[in-house]
Coordinates of C-alpha atoms (C1' of nucleotides) in Angstrom, one line a residue:
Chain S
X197 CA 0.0 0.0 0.0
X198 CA 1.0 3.5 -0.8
X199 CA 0.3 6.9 0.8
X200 CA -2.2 7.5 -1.6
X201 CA -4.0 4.5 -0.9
X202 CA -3.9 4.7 2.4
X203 CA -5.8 8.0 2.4
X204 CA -8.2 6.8 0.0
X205 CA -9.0 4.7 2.1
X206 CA -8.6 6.9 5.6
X207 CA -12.0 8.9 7.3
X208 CA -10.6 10.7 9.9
X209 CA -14.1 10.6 11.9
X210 CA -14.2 7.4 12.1
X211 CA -11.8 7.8 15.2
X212 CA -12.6 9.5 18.3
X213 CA -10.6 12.7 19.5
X214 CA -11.3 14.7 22.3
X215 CA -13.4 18.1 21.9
X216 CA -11.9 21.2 20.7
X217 CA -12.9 24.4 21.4
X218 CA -11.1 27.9 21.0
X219 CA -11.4 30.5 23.4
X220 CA -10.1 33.8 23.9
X221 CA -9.6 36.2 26.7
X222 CA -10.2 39.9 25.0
X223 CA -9.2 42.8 27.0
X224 CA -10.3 46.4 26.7
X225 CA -9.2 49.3 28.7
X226 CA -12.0 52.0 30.1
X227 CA -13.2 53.9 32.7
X228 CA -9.4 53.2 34.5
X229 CA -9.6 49.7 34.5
X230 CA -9.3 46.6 32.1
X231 CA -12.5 44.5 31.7
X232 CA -12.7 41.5 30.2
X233 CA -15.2 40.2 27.5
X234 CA -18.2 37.9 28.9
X235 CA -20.5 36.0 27.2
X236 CA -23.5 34.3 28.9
X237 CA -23.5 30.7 27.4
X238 CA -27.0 30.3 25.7
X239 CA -27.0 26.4 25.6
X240 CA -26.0 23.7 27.8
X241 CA -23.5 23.0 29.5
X242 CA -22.9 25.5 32.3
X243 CA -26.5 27.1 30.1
X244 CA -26.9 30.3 31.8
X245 CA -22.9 30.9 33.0
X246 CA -21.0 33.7 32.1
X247 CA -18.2 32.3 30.1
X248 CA -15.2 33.3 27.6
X249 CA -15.6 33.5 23.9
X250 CA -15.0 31.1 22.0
X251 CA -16.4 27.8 20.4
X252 CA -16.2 24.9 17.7
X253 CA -13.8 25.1 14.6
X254 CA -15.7 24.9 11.6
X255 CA -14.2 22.5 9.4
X256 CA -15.7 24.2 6.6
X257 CA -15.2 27.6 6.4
X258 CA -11.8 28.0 9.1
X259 CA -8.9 27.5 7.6
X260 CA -6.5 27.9 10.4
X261 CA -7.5 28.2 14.5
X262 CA -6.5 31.5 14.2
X263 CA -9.7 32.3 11.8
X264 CA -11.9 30.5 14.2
X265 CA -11.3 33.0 17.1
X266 CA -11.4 35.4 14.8
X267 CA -14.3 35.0 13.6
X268 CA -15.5 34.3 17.2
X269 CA -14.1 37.5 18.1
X270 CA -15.8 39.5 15.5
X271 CA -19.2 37.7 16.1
X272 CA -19.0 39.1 19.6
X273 CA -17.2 42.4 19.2
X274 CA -18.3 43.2 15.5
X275 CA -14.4 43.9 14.5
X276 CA -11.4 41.7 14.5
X277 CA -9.5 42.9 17.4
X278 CA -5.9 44.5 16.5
X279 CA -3.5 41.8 19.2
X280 CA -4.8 38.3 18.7
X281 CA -1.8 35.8 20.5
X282 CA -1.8 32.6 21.7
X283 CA -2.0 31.9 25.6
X284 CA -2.0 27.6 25.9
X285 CA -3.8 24.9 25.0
X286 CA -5.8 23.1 28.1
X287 CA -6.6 19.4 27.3
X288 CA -7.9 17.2 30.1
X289 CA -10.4 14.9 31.0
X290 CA -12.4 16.9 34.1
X291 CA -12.5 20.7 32.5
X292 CA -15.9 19.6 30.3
X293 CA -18.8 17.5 31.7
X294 CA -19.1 16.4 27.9
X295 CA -15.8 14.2 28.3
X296 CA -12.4 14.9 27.1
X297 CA -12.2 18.0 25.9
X298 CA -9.3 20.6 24.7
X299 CA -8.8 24.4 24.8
X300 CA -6.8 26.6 22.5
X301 CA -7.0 30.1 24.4
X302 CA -5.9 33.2 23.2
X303 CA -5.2 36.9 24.3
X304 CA -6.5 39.5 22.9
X305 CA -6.6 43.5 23.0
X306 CA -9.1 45.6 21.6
X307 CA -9.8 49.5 22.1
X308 CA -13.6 50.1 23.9
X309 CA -14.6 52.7 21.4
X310 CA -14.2 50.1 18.5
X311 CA -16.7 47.8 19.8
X312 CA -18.7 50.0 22.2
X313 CA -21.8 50.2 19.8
X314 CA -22.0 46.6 18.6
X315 CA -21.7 45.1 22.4
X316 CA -24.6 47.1 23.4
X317 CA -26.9 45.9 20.8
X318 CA -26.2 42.5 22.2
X319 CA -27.8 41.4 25.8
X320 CA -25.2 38.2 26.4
X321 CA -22.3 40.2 26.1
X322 CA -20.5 42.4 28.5
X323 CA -17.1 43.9 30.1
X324 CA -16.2 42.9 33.3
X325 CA -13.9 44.9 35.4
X326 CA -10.7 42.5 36.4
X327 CA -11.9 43.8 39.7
X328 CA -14.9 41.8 39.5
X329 CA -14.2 38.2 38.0
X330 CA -13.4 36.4 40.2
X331 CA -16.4 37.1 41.9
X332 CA -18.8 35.6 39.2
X333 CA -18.9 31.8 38.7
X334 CA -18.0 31.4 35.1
X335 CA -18.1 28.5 33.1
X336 CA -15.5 25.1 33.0
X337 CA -12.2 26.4 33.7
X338 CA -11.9 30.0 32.1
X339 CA -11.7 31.8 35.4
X340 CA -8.3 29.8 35.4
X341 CA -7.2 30.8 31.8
X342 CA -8.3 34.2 32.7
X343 CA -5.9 34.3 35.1
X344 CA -2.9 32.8 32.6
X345 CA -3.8 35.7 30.5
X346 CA -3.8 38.4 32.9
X347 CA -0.4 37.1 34.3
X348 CA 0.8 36.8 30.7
X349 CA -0.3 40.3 30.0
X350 CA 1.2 41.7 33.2
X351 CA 4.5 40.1 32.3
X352 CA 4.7 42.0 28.7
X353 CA 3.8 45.2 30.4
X354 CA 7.3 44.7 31.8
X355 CA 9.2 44.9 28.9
X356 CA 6.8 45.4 25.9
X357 CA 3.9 47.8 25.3
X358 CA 1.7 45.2 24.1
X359 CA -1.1 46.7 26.5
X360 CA -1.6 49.4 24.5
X361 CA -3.5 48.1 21.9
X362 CA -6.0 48.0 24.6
X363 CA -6.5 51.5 24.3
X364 CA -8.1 53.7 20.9
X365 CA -5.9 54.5 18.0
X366 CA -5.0 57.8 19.4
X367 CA -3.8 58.1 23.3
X368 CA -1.7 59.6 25.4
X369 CA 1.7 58.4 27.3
X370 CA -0.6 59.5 30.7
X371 CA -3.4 56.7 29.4
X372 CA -0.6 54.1 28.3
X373 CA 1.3 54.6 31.3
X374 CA -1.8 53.8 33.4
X375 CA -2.6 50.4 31.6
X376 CA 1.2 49.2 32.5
X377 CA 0.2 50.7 36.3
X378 CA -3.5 48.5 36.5
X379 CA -1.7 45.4 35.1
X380 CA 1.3 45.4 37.5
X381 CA 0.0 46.8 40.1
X382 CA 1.9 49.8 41.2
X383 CA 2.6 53.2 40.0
X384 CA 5.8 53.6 37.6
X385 CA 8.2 56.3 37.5
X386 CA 6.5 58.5 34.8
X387 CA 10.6 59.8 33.9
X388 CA 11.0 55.5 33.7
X389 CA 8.2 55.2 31.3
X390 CA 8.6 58.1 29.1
X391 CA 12.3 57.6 28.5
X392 CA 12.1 54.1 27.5
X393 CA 9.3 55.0 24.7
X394 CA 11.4 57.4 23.9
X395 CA 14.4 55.9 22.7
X396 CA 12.5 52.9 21.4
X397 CA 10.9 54.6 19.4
X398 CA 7.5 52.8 19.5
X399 CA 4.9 56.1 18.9
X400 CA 4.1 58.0 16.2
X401 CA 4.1 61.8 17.8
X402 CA 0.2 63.0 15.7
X403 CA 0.6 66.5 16.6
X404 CA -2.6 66.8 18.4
X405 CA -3.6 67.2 22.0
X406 CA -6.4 66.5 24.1
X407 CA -7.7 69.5 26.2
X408 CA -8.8 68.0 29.5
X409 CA -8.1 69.5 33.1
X410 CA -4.4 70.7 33.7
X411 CA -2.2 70.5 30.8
X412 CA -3.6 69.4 27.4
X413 CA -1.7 66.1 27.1
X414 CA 0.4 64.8 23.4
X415 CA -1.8 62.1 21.4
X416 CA 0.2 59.6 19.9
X417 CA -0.3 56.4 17.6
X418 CA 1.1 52.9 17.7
X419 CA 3.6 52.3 15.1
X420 CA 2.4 48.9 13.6
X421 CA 6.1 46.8 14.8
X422 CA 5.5 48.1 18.3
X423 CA 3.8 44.7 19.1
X424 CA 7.1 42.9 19.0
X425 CA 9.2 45.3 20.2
X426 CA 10.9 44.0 23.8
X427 CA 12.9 46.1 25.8
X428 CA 16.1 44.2 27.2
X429 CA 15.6 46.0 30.0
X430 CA 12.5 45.2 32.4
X431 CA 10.8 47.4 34.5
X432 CA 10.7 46.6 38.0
X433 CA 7.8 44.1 39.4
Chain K
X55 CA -34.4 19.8 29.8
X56 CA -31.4 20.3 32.8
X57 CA -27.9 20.0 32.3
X58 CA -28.4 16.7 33.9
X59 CA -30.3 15.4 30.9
X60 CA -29.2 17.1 28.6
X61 CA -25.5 15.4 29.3
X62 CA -27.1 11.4 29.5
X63 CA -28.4 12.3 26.0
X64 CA -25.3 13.7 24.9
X65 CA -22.0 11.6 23.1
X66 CA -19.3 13.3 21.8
X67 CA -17.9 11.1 19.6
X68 CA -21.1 12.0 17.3
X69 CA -19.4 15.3 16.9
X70 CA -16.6 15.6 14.3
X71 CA -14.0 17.4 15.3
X72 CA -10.0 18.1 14.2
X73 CA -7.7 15.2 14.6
X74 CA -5.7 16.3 17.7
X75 CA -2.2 15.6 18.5
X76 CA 0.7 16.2 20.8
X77 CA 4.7 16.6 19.8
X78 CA 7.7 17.9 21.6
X79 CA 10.7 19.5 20.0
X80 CA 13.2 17.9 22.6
X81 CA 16.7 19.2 22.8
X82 CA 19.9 17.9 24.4
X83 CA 23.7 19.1 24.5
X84 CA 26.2 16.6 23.2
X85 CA 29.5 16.8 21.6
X86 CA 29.8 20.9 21.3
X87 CA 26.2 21.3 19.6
X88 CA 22.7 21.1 20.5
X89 CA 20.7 17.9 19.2
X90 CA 16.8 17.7 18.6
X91 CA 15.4 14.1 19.2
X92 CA 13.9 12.7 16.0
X93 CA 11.7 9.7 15.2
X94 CA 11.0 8.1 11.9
X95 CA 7.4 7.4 11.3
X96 CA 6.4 3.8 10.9
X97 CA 2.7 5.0 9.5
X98 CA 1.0 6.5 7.0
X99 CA 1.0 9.4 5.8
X100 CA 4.3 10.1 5.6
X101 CA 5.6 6.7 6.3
X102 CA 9.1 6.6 6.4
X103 CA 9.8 10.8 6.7
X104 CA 11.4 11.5 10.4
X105 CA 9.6 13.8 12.5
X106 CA 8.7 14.9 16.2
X107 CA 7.9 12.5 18.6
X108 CA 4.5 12.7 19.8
X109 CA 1.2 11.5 19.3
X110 CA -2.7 10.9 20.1
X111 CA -4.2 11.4 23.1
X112 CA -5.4 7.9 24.9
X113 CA -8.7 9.3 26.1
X114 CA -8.5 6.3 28.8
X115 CA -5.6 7.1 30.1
X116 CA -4.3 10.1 29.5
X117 CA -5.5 13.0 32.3
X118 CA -4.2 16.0 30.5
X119 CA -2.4 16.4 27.3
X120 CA 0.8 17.4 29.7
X121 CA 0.5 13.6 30.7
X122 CA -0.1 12.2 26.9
X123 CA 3.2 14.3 25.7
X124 CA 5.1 12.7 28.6
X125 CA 3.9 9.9 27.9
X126 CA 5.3 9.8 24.6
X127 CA 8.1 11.5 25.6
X128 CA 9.4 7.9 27.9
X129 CA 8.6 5.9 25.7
X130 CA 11.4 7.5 23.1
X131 CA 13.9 8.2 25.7
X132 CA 13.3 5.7 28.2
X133 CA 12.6 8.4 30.9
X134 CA 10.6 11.6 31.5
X135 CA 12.5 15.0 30.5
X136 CA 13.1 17.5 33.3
X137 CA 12.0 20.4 31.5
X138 CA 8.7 20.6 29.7
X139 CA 7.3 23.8 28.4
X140 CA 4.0 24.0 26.0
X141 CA 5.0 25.8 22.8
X142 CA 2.6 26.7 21.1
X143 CA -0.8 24.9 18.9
X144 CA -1.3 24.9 14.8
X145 CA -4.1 23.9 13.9
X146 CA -5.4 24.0 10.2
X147 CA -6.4 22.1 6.9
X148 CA -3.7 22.1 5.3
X149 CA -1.1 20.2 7.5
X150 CA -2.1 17.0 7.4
X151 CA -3.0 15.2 4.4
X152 CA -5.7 13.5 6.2
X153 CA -7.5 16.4 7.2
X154 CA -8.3 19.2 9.4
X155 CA -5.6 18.7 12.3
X156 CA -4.3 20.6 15.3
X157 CA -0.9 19.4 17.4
X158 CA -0.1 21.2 20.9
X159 CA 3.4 21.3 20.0
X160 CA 6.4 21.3 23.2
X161 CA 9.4 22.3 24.0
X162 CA 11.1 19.9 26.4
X163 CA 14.8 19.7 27.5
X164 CA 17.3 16.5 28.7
X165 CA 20.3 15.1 29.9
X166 CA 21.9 13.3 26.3
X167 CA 23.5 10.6 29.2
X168 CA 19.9 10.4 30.7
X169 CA 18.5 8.4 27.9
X170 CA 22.0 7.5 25.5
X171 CA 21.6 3.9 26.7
X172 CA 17.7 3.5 25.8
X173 CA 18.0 5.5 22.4
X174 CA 20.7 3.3 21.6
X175 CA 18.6 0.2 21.7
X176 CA 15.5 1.6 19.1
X177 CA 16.4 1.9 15.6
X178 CA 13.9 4.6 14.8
X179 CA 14.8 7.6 17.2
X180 CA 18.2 9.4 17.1
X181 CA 19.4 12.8 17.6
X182 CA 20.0 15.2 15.2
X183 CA 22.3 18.0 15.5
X184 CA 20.3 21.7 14.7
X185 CA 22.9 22.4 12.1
X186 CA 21.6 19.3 9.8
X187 CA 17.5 19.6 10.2
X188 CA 17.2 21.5 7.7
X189 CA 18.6 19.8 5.3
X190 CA 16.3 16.5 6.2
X191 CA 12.9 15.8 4.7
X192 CA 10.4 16.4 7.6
X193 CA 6.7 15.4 8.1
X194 CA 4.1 17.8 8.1
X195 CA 4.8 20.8 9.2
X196 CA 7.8 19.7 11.6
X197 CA 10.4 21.8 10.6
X198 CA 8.5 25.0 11.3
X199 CA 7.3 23.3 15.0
X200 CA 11.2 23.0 15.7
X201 CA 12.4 26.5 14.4
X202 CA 9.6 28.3 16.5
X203 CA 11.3 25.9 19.3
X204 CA 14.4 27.0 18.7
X205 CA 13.2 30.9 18.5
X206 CA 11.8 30.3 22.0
X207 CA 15.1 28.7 23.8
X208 CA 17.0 31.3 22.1
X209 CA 15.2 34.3 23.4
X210 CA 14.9 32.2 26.7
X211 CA 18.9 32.2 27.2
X212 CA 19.1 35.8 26.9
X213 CA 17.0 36.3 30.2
X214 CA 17.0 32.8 31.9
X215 CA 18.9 29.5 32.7
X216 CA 16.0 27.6 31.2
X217 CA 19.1 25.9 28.2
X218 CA 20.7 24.7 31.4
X219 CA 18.7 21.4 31.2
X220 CA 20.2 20.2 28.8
X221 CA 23.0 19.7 30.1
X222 CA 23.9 16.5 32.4
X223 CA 22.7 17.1 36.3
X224 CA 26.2 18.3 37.2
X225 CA 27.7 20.6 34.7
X226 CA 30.5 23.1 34.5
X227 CA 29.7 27.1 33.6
X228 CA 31.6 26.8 30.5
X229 CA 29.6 24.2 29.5
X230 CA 26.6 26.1 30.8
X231 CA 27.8 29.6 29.0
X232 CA 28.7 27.6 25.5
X233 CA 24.4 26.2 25.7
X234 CA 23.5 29.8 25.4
X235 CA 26.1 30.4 23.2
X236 CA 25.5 27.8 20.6
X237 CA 22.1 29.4 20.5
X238 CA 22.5 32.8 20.7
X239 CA 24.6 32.2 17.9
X240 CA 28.0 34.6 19.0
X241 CA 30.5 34.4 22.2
X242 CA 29.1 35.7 25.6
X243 CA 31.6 37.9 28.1
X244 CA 32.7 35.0 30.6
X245 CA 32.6 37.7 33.2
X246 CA 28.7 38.5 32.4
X247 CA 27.8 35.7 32.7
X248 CA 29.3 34.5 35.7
X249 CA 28.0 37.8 37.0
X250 CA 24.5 37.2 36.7
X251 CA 24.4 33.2 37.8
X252 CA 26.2 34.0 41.0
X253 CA 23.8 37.0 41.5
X254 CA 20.8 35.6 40.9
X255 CA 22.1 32.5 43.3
X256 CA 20.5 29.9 40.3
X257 CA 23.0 27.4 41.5
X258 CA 24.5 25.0 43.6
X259 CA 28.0 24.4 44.1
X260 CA 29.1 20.6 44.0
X261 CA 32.4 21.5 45.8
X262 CA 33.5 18.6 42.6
X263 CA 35.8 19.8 40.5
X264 CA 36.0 18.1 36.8
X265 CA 39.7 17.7 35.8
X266 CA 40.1 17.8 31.9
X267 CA 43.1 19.7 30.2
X268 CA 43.7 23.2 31.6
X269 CA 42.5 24.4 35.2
X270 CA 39.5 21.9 36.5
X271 CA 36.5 23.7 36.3
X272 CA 34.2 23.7 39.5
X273 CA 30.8 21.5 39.2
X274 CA 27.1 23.0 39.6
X275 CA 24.0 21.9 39.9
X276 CA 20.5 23.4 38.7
X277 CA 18.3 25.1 41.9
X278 CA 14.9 23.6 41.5
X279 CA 13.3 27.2 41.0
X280 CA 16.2 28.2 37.9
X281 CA 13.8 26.7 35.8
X282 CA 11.4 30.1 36.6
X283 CA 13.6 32.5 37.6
X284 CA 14.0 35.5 34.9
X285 CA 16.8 37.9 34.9
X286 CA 15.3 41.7 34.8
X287 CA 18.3 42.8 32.1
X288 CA 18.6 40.5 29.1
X289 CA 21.5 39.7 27.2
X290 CA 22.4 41.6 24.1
X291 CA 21.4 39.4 20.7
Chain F
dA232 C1' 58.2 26.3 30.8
dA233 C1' 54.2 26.2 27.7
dA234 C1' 49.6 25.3 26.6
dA235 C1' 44.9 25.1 27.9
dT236 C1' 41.2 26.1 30.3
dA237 C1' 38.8 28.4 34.5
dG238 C1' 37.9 32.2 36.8
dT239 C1' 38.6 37.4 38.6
dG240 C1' 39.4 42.8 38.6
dT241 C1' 38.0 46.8 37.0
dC242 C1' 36.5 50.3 33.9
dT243 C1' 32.9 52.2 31.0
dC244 C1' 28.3 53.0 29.7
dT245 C1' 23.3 52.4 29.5
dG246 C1' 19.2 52.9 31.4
dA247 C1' 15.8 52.3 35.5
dG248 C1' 14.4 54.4 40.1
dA249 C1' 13.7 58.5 42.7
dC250 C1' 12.1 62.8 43.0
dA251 C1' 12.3 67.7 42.3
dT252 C1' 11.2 71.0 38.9
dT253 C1' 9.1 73.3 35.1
dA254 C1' 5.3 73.8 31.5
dT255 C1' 0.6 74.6 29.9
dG256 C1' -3.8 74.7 30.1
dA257 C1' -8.7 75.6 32.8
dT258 C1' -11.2 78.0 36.4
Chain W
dA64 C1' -3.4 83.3 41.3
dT65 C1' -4.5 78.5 42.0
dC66 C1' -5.2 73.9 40.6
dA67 C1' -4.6 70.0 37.8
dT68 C1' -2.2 67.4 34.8
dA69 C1' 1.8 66.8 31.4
dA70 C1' 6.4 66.7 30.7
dT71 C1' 11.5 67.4 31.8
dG72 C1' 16.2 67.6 34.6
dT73 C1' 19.3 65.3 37.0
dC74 C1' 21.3 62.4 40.5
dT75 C1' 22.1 57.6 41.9
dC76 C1' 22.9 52.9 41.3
dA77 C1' 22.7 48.2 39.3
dG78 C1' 24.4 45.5 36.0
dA79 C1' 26.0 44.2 31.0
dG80 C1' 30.0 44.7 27.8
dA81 C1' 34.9 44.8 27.1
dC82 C1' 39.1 43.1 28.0
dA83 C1' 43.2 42.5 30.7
dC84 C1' 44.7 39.7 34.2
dT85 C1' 45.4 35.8 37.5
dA86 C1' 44.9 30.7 38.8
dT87 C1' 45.3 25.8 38.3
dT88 C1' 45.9 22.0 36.0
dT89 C1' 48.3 18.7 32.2
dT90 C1' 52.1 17.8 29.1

DNA sequence: AAAATAGTGTCTCTGAGACATTATGAT
DNA sequence: ATCATAATGTCTCAGAGACACTATTTT
C-alpha cells in the first residue's frame, strides 16, 4: 500500500478525539480599569454561565484556528480585534462534563470605542472589570485561563507595550502609562516610562492634543512593529 | 431539559472534530552542539519521513495532554524529561493530508547521558544535530514546529537559565555559557555571565571539580526554582 | 616552561528608580 | 493666582560589555 492508498482509504471521523474548542480572553481598557469580555453561554453545558468566547472550529469555512477565534471574536465584538496571540492549550479529561475535551485560548486586546456600539446591541455580552471576575462563577475552567492571560499580559507590560493596543488608535503616554500601572499593580516612574518609549521609538508623535483638566496632554499612535518590540531591560515588578 | 439530561443524551464522539495531537521539540547538548530528538514514522502518511515524537491522546488514560506528551516523551527516551514547556498549537487544513488537524506542540529539555543507553537500543529515534534539520525531509509541518522551538530557547537564554537542562545534572559554567552560546549564535563575556548566575544564586556548588586539560573547572547543579527565575536585564542578541 | 582552560578585577556606559522642577492649560 | 495634569532635569545605582589579568591543572 501507498500513501495515496492509504488515504483513500482513511476517514478521519471514524476515530474518536477529544473536543476542541477555541477561546479567547479579550481585553479592553476603560473607565481606569481593564475589563474582560463575557458571554452568557446560551446552551448547555454551564447554560446560563457567564463564560469566555470562544467555540467549535468549523471545518468548513476556518482554515487555520487563528480564523476560528477570529471570527468568534468579530461575532461578539463586530471587528477583528488589533492583538490576537496565543496563551495555551488546556486538554484534560475533568474541564468539560461532555468528556475529554481541549482548549486553544488566546489573548486578545481591543480598544472600547471600537466595539462600544455593537456590544450594546447585544444582551449576552458584557465587560467585566478584572476587579470583578473572580467574583462571578464562570463556566469550565476559564476563570483559570483568565488568570494565565492576565499574568501573561502583566508580564509583557514589563518589557513590551503590548497593552496598548487596549487603548483607541489615538492616546496619550498618561493613558498608556496607566494600563502598564493597572496590570502590575503599582505606580511607575513617569521619567522611567517616558524615557524608554522614547528611545525605542515605538509612537508616532500625531501632533494633536487633548484639552482636558491641567495641561492638554500629546496624542500619539502605535507604530504597527510596536507589538514585538521587547525592551532588554525590564521594568521593575 | 437540565444539564443533567441534557448530558445522558449527549455523546461526543457524534461530533466531528479536528484530529488532535501532541509533539515535543526535545533538545539535548552533546559533543559541542545542540541535538533535537527525532523519530521516523512507521505509519502512513508520511511513512518513512522522520519527525517529532508525539502522538494521540489515549482518552482512557491520558489526564491531561501534559500527561499524553510525557507519555510519549518515555517511551522514546526511556525516561521523563526534566524540562517541559507548552510551545505553542497549529491547527489547520492544510497540514495533514488526512485532514483538518491541530498538534499542541512542546518544547522539552534533557540530559543526552539520561536516555544514551535506551536511544541506543531503538532503531527509529536518534538525535539530530540543529545544524543538519534543515537539510532533512520532515513530516508535516515539523520543521516549522522545531524552528519556532528554537526561537523560544533562544530568546529564553538571553533572560534565563531555562538551556541549562540540557545539560547533564552536574555541569560546568563553560559548559553552561557555550548552551547559550550555541544558540545565541555569538561568544558571551565570561565575566557577564558568571555575574548574573552568582547574583541571581540559580545554582549550587558541587564542591566537585572536573579535571580535563587546563585548570579543573568547578561542578554545579540546577536550583529547583532556575527553571522560573528571569533575569530583569537581558542579554544583548 | 608552555599550553589550555577556569575564573577574577575593573573600567565604561546604558538605562531604571527617585524625586524635584518646570510647562501649559482651565477656572 | 490656583489647581490640575503633562512633561523634563538630574542624580544615583545596578548590572551588562569589554578586556586585561590571574589561577590551576596537564604535558
Amino acid at each position: 500500500m501507498n500513501e495515496k492508498e492509504f488515504l483513500a482509504g482513511y476517514n478521519k471521523n471514524e476515530y474518536l478525539s477529544p473536543l476542541l474548542t477555541v477561546d479567547a480572553v479579550l481585553f479592553t481598557y476603560h473607565e481606569n480599569t481593564l475589563k474582560v469580555l463575557l458571554v452568557e453561554r446560551a446552551n448547555f453545558p454551564e447554560k446560563g454561565k457567564w463564560g469566555l468566547p470562544g467555540g467549535f472550529v468549523d471545518e468548513q469555512n476556518d482554515k487555520t484556528i487563528e480564523e476560528t477565534i477570529l471570527r468568534k471574536l468579530k461575532e461578539k465584538t463586530g471587528v477583528i480585534p488589533p492583538y490576537v496571540e496565543q496563551l495555551c492549550t488546556v486538554g484534560n479529561k475533568q474541564r468539560d462534563p461532555r468528556g475529554w475535551s481541549v482548549t486553544v485560548c488566546y489573548t486578545a486586546l481591543i480598544a472600547y470605542q471600537d466595539c462600544e456600539a455593537h456590544i450594546e446591541t447585544v444582551e449576552s455580552v458584557k465587560w467585566v472589570s478584572i476587579d470583578d471576575i473572580a467574583t462571578l462563577p464562570l463556566a469550565f475552567d476559564h476563570l483559570q485561563l483568565y488568570q494565565q492571560a492576565r499574568e501573561r499580559l502583566q508580564q509583557k507590560s514589563l518589557y513590551s507595550i503590548v497593552p496598548g493596543f487596549a487603548l483607541p488608535d489615538v492616546f496619550t503616554l498618561s493613558e498608556l502609562q496607566h494600563v502598564h500601572e493597572v496590570l502590575i499593580g503599582k505606580t511607575l516612574q513617569n521619567k522611567s516610562f517616558r524615557r524608554r518609549l522614547e528611545q525605542a521609538d515605538l509612537l508616532i508623535d500625531t501632533g494633536e492634543k487633548r484639552h482636558e483638566r491641567g495641561r492638554p496632554a500629546n496624542l500619539y499612535r502605535l507604530k504597527p512593529q510596536s507589538a514585538e518590540y521587547r525592551f532588554i531591560r525590564n521594568l521593575e515588578f
